[in-house]
Structures are given as structure tokens and as C-alpha cells.
Short mmCIF file of N, CA, C and O in Angstrom, two decimals:
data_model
loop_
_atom_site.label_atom_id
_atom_site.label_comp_id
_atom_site.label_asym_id
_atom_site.label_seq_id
_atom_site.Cartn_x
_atom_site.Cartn_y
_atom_site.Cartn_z
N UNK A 109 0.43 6.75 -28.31
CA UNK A 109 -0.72 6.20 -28.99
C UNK A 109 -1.92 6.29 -28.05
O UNK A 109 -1.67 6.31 -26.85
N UNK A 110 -3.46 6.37 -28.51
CA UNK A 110 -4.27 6.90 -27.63
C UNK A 110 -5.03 5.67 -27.88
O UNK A 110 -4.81 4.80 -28.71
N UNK A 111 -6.22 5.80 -26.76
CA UNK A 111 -7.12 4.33 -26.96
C UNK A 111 -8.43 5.23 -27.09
O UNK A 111 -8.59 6.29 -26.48
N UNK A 112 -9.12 4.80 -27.77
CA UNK A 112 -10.74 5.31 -28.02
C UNK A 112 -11.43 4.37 -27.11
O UNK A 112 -11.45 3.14 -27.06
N UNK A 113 -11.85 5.07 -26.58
CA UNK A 113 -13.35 4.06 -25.52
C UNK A 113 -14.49 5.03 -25.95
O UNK A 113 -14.53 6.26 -25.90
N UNK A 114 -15.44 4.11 -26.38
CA UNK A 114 -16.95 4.03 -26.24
C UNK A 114 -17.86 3.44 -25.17
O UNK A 114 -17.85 2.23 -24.96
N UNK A 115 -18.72 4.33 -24.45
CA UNK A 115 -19.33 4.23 -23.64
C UNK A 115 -21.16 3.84 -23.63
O UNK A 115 -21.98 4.72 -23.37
N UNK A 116 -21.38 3.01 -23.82
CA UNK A 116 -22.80 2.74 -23.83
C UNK A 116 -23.73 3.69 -22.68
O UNK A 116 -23.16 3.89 -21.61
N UNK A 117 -24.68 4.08 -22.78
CA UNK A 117 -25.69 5.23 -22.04
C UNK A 117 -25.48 4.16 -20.53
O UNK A 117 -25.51 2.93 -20.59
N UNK A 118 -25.34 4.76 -19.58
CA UNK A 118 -24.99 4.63 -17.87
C UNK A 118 -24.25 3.88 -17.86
O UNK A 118 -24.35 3.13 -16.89
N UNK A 119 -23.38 3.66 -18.60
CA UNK A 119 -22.11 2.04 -18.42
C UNK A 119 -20.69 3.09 -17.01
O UNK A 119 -20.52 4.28 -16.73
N UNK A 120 -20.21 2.14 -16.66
CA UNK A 120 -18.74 3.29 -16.13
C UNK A 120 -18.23 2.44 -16.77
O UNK A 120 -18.60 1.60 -17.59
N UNK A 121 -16.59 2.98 -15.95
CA UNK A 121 -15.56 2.60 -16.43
C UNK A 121 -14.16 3.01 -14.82
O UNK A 121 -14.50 3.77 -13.91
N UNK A 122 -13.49 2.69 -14.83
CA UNK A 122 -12.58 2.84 -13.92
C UNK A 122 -11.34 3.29 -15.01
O UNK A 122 -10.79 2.69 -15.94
N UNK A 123 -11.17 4.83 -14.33
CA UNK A 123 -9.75 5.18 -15.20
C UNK A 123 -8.40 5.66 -13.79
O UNK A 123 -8.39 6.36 -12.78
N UNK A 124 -7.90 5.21 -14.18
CA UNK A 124 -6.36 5.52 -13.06
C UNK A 124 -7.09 6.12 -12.21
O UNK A 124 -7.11 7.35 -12.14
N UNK A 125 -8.01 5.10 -11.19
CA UNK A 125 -8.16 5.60 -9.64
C UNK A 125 -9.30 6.32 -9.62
O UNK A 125 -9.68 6.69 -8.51
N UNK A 126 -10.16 6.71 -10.87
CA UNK A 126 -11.61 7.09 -10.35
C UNK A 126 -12.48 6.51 -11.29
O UNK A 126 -12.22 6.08 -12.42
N UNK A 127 -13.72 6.56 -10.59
CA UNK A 127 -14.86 5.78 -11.54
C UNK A 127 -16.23 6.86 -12.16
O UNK A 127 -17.06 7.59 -11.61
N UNK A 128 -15.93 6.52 -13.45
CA UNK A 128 -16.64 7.46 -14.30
C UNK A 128 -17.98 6.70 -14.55
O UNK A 128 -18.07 5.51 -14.84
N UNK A 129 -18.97 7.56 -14.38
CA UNK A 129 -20.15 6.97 -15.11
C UNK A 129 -20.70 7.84 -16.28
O UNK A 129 -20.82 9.03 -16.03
N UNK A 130 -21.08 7.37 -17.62
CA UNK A 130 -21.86 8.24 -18.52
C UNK A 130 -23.07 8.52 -18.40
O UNK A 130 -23.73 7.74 -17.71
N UNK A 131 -23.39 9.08 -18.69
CA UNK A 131 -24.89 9.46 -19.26
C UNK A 131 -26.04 9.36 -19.60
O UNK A 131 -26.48 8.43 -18.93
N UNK A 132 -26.68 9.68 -20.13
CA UNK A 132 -27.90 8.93 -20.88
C UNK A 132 -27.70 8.59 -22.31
O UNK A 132 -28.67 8.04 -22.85
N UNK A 133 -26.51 8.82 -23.12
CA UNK A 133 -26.41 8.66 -24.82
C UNK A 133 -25.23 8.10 -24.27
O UNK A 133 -24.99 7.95 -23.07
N UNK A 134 -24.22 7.68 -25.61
CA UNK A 134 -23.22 6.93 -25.56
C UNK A 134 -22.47 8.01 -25.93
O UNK A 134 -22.92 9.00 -26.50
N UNK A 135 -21.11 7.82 -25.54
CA UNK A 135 -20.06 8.49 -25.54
C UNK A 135 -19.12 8.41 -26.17
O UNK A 135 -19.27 7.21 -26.39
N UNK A 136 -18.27 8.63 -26.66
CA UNK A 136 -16.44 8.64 -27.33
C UNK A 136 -15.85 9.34 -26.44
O UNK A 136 -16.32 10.44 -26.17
N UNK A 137 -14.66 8.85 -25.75
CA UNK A 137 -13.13 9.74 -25.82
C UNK A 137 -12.13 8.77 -26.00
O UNK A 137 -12.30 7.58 -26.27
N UNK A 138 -10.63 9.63 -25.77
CA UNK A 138 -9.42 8.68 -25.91
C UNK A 138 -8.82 9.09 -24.55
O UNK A 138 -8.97 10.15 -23.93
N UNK A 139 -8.20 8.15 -24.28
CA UNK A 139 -7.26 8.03 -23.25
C UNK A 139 -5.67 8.37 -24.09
O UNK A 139 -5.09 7.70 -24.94
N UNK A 140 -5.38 9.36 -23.60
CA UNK A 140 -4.12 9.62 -24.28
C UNK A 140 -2.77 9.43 -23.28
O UNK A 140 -1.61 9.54 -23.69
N UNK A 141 -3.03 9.21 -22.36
CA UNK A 141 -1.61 8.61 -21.65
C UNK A 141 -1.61 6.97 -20.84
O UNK A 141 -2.57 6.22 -21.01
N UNK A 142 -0.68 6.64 -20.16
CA UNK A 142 -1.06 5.00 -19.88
C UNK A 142 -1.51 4.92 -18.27
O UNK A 142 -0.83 4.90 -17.24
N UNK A 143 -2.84 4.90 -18.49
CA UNK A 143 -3.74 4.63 -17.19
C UNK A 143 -4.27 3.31 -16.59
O UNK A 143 -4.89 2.65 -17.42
N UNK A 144 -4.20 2.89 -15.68
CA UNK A 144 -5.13 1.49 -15.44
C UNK A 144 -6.52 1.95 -15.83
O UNK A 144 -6.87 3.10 -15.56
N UNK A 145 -7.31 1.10 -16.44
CA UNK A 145 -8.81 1.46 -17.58
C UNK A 145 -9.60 -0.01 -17.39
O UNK A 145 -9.43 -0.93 -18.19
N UNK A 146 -10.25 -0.09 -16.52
CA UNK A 146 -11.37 -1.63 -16.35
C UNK A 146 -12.52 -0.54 -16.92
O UNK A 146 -12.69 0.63 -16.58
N UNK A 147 -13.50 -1.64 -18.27
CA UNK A 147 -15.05 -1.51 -18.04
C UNK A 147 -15.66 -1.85 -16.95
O UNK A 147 -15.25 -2.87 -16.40
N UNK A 148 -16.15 -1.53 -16.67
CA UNK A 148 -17.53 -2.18 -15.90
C UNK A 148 -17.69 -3.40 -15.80
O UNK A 148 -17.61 -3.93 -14.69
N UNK A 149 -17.86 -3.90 -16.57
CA UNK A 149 -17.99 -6.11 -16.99
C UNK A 149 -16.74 -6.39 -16.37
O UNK A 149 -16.84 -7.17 -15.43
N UNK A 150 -15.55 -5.97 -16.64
CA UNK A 150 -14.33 -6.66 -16.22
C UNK A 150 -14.14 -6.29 -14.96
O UNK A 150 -13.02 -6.44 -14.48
N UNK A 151 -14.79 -5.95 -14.50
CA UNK A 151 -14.41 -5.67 -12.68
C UNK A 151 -15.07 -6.25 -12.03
O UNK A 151 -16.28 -6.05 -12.10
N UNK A 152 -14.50 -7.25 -11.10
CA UNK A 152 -14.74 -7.93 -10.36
C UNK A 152 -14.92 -7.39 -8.44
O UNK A 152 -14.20 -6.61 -7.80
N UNK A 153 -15.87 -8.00 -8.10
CA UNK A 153 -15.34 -7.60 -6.75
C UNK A 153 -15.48 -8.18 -6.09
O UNK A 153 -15.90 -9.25 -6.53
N UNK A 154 -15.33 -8.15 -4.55
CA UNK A 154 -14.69 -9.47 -3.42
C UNK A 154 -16.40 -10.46 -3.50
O UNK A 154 -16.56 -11.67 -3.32
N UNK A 155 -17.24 -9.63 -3.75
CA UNK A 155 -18.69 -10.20 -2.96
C UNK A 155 -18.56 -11.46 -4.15
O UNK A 155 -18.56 -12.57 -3.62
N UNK A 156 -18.49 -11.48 -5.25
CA UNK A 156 -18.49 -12.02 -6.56
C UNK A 156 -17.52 -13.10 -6.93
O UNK A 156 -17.78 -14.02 -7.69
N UNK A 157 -16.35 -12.90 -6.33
CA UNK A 157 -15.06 -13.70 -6.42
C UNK A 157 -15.42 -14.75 -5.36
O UNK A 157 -15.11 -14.50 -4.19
N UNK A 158 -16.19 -16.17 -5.72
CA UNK A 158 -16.54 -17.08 -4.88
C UNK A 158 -16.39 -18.46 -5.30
O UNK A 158 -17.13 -19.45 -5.24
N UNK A 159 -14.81 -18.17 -5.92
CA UNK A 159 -13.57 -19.47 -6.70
C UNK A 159 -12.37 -18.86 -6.49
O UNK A 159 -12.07 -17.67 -6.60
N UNK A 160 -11.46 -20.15 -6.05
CA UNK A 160 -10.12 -19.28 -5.99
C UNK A 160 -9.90 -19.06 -7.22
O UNK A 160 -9.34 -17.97 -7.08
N UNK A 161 -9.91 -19.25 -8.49
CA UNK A 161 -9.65 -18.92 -9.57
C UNK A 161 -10.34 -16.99 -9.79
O UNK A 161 -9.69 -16.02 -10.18
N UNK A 162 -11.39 -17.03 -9.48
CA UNK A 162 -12.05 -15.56 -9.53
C UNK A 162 -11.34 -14.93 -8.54
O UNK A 162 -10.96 -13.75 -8.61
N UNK A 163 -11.17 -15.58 -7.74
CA UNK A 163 -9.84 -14.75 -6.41
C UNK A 163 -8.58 -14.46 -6.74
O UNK A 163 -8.08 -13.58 -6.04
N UNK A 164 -7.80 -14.98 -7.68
CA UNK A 164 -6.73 -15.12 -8.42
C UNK A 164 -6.65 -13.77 -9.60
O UNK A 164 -5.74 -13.02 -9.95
N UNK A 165 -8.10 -13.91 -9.98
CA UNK A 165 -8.54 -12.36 -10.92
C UNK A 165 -8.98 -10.81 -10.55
O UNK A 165 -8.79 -9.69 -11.01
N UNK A 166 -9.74 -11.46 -9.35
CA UNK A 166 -9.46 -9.92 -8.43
C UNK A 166 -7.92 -9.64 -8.11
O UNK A 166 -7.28 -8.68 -8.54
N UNK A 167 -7.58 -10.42 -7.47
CA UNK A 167 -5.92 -10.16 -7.22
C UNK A 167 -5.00 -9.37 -7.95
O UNK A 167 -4.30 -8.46 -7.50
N UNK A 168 -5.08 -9.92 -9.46
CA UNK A 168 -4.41 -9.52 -10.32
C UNK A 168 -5.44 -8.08 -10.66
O UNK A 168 -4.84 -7.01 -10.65
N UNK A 169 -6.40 -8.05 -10.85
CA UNK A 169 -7.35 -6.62 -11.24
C UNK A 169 -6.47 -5.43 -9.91
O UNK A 169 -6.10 -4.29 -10.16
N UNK A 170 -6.34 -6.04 -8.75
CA UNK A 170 -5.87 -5.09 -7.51
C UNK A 170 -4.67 -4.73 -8.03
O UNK A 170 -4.43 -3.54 -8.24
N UNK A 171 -3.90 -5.57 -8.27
CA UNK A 171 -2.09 -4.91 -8.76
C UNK A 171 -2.56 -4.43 -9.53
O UNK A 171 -2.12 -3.28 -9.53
N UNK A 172 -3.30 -4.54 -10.33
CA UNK A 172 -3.43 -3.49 -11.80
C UNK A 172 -3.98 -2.27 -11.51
O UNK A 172 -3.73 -1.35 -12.28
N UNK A 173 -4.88 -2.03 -10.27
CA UNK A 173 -5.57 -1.01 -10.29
C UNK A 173 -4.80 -0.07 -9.07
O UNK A 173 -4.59 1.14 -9.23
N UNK A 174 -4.45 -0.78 -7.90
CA UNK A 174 -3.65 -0.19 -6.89
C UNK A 174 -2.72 -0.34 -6.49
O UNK A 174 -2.67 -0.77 -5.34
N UNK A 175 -1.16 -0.01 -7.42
CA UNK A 175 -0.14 -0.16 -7.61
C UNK A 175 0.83 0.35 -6.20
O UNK A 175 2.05 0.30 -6.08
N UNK A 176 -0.26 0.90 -5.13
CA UNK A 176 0.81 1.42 -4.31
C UNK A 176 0.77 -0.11 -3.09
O UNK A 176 1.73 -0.15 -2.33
N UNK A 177 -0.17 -1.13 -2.98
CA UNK A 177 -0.49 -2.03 -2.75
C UNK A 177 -0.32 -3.42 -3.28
O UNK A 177 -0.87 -4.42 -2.82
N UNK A 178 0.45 -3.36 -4.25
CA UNK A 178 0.73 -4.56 -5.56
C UNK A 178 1.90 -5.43 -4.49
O UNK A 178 1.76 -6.65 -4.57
N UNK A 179 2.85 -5.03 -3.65
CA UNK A 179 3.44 -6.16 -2.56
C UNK A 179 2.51 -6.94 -2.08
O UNK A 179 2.45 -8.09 -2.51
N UNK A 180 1.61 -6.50 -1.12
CA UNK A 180 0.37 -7.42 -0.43
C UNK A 180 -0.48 -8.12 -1.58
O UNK A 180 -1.25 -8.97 -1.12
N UNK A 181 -0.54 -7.98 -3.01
CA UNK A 181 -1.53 -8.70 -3.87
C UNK A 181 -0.70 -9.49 -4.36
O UNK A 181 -1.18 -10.39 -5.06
N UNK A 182 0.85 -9.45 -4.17
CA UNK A 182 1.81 -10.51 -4.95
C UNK A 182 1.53 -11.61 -3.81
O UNK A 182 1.62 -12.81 -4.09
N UNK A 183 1.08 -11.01 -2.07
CA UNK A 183 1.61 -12.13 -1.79
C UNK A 183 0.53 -13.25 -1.12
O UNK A 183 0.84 -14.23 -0.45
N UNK A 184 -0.79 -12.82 -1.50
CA UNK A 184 -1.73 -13.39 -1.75
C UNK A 184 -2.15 -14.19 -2.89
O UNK A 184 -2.76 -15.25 -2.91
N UNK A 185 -1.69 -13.44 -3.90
CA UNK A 185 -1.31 -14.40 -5.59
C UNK A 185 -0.52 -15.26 -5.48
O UNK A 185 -0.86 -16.26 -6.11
N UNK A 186 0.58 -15.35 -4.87
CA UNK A 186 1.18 -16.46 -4.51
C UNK A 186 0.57 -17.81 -3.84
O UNK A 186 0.85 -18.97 -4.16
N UNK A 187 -0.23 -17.42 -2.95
CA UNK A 187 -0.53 -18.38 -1.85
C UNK A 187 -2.27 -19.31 -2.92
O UNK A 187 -2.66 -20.46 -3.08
N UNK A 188 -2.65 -18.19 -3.27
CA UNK A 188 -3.88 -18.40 -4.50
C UNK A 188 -2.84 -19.51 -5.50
O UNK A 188 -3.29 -20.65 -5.46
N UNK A 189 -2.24 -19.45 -5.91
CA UNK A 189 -1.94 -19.75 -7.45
C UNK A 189 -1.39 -21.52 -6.65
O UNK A 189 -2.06 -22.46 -7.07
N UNK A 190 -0.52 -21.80 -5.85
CA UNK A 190 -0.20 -22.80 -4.89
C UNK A 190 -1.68 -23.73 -4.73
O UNK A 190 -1.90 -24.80 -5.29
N UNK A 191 -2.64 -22.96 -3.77
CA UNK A 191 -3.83 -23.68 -3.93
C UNK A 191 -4.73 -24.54 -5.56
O UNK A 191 -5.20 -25.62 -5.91
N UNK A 192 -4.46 -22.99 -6.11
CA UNK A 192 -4.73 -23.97 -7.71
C UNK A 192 -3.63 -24.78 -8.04
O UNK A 192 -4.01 -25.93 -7.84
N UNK A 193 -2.64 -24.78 -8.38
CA UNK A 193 -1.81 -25.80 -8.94
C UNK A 193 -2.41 -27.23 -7.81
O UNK A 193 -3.10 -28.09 -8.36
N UNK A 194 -2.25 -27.32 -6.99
CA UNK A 194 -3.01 -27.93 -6.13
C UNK A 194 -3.57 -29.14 -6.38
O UNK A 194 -3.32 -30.34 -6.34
N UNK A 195 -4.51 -28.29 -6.66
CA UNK A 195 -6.22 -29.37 -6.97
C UNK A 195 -6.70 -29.30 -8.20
O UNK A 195 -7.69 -29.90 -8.63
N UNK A 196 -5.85 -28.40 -8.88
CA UNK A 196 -6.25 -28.74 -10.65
C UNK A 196 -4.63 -28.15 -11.27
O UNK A 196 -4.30 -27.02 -11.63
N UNK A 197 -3.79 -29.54 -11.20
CA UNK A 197 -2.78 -29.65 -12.16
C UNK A 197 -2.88 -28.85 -13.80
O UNK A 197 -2.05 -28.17 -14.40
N UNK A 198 -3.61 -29.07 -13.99
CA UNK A 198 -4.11 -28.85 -15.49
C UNK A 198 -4.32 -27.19 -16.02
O UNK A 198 -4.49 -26.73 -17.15
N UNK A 199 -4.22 -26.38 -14.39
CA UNK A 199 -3.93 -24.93 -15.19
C UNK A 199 -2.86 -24.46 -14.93
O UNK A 199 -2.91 -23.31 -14.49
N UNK A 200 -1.46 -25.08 -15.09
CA UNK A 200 -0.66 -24.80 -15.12
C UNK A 200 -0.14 -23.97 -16.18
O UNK A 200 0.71 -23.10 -16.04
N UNK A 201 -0.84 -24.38 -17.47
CA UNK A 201 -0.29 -23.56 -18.37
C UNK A 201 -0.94 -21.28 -18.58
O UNK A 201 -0.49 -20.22 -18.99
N UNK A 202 -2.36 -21.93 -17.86
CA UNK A 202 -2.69 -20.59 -17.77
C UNK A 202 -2.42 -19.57 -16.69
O UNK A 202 -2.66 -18.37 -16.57
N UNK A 203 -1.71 -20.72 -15.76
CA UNK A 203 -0.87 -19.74 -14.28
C UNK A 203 0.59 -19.31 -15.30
O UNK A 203 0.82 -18.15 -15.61
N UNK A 204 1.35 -20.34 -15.65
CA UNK A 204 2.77 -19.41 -16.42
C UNK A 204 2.14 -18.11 -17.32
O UNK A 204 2.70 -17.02 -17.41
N UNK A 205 0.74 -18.48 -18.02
CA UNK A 205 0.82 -17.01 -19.15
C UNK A 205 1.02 -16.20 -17.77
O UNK A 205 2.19 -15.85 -17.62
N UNK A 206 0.15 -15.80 -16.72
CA UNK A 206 -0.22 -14.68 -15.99
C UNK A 206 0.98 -14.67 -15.38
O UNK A 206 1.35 -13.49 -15.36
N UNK A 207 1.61 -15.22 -14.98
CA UNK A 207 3.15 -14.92 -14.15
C UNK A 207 3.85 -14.22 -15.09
O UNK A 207 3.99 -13.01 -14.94
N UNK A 208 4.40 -14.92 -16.23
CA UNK A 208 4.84 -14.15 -17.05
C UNK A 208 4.39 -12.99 -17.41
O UNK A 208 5.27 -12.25 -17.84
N UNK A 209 3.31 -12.54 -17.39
CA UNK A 209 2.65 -11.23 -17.64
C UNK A 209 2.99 -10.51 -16.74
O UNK A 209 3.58 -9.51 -17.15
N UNK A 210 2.85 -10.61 -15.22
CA UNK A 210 3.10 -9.38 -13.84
C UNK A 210 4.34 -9.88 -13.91
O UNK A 210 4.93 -8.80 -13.81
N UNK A 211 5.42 -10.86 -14.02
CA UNK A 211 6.68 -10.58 -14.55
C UNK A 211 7.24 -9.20 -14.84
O UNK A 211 7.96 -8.43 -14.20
N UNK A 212 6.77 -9.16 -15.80
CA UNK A 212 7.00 -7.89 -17.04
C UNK A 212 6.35 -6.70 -16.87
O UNK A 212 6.71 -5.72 -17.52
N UNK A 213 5.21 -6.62 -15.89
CA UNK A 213 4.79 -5.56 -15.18
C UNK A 213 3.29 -5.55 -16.21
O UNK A 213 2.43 -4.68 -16.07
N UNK A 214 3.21 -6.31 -16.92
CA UNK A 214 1.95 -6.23 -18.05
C UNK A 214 0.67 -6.79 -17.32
O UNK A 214 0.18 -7.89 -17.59
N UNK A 215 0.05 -5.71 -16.11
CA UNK A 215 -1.06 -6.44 -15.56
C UNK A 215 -2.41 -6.42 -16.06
O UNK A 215 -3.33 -6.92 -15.41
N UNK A 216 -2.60 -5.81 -17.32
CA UNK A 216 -3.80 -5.50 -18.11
C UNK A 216 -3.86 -7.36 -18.88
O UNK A 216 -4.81 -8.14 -18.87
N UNK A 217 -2.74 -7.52 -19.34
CA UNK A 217 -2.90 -8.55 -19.94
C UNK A 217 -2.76 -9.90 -19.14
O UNK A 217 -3.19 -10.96 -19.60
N UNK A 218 -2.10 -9.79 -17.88
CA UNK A 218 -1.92 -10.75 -16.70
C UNK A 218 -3.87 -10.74 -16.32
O UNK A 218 -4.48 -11.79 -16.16
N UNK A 219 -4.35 -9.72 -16.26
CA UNK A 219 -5.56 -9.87 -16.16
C UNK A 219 -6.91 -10.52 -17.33
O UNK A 219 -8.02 -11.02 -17.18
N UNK A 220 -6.15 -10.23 -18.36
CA UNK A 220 -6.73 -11.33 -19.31
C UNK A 220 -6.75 -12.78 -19.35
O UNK A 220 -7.68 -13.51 -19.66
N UNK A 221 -5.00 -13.24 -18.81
CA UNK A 221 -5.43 -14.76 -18.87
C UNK A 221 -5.93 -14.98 -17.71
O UNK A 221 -6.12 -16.19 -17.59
N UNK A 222 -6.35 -14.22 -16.46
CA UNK A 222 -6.82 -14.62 -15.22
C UNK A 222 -8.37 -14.77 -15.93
O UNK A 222 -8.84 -15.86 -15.59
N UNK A 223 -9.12 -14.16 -16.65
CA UNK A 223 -10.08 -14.04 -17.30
C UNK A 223 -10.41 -15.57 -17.92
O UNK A 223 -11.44 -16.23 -18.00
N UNK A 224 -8.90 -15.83 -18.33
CA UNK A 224 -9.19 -17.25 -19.25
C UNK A 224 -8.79 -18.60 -17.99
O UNK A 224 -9.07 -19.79 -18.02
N UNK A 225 -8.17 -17.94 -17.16
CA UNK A 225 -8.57 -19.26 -15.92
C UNK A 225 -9.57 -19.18 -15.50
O UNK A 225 -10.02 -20.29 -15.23
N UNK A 226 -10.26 -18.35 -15.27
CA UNK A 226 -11.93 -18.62 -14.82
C UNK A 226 -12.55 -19.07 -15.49
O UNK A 226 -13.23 -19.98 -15.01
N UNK A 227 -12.69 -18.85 -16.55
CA UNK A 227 -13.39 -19.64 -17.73
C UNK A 227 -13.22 -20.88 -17.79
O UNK A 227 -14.21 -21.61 -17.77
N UNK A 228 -11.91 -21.42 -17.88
CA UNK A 228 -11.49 -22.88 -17.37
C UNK A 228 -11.79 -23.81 -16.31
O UNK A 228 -11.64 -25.03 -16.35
N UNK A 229 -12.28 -23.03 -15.26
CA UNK A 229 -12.29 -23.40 -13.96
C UNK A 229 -13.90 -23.80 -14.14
O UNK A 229 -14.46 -24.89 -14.02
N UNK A 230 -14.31 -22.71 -14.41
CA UNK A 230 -16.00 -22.80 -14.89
C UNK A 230 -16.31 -23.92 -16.07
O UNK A 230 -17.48 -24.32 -16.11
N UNK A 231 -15.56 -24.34 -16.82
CA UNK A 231 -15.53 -25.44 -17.94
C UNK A 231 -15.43 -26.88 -16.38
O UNK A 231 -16.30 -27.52 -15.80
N UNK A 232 -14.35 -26.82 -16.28
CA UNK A 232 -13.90 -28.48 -15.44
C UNK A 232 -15.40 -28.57 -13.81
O UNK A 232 -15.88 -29.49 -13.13
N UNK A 233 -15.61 -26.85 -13.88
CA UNK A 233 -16.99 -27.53 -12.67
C UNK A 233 -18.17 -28.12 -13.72
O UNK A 233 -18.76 -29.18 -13.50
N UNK A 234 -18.39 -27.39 -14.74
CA UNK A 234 -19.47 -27.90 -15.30
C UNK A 234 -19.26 -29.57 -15.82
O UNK A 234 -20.28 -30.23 -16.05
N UNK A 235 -17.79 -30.25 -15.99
CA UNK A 235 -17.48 -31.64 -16.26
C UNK A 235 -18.13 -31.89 -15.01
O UNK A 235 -19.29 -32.28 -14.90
N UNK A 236 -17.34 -31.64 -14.09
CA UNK A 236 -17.93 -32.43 -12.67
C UNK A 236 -19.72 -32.58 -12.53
O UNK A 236 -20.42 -33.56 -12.28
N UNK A 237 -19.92 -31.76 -12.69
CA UNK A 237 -21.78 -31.81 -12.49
C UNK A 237 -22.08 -32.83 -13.43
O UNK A 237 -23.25 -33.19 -13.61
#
């Protein structure tokens, strides 16, 4: 099964290990085999990741993207996910989705609920303020 990506005029994209940029018009293709595939928006990087929760999402973006390196990101995800359970009990349920996800080797979607712990994390700072 193939995936269609559309490309907005200068957007990239990261496909299995290189980074594409388009053009000046928008684009169509398909990805016809199974590649690691971040937009642009969903990529995070170290300068930016300034929550362990956003640290927790780079992490997981790294196993997803540099699989020959996914030992050293398990064992930093480990030590990350310890710190959150930590000091906010309460995302426990969105640490099991993502375990369960790199479980199963599913780090596209392990990277989604890391997506939805940041969001969370970003909800309980804005309580605090």
C-alpha cells in the first residue's frame, strides 16, 4: 500500500535518512515502500526539546528515524520516562500507549502519543501559571 504526500511550496520532509525540500509549487508523490517519513512540523530538535516530555519525543522521533542507534535511545527513554512518572503521576496512561507502541516496533505511532504527552505536559504547566 502506498502513502500520498503533498508538499506545500518550500515545506521538506525527512524520508528514510534524507531530507527533501520542494520547490516553489506544491507537490504530490507516494511513498511506495515502508520508510521512516517526518514533515517538517513533526520534527523536533535538541535546541527545541526544553521539557522532559519534548525530550521523551525527540527520543522516540531518534528510534524512529535512526534505527542503527535505537539501543542508546531505549536507554535514555528509559531514564526520561522514570523522571516523568516522577513528578507527574498522571501520565502514566500516555507513557503505557508509547511503550506499547516501541514494544511492537510501531515508532511512527509511539511518536504520536509522545506528541499527545507534550500536549499534556503543556496543558498541567498552563494549570500551574
Amino acid at each position: 500500500m502506498s502513502l500520498k504526500i503533498t508538499l506545500k511550496p518550500s515545506e521538506k520532509i525527512f524520508i528514510g535518512g534524507a531530507v527533501v525540500q520542494n520547490g516553489d509549487s506544491s507537490a504530490e508523490f507516494f511513498i511506495l515502500n515502508d520508510v521512516p517519513l517526518l514533515r517538517e512540523k513533526d520534527i523536533l530538535t535538541e535546541e527545541k526539546a526544553d521539557s522532559v516530555c519534548k525530550q521523551i519525543y525527540l527520543c522516540v522521533q531518534l528510534m524512529y528515524i535512526d534505527s542503527a542507534n535505537v539501543t542508546k535511545y531505549q536507554h535514555v527513554y528509559r531514564v526520561l520516562l522514570e523522571q516523568v512518572l516522577s513528578a507527574a503521576p498522571s501520565t502514566v496512561d500516555f507513557l503505557a500507549a508509547i511503550n506499547t507502541d516501541l514494544a511492537c516496533g510501531k515508532y511512527y505511532q509511539a511518536l504520536k502519543g509522545a506528541r499527545k504527552l507534550v500536549d499534556y505536559e503543556q496543558e498541567l504547566i498552563s494549570h500551574v501559571r
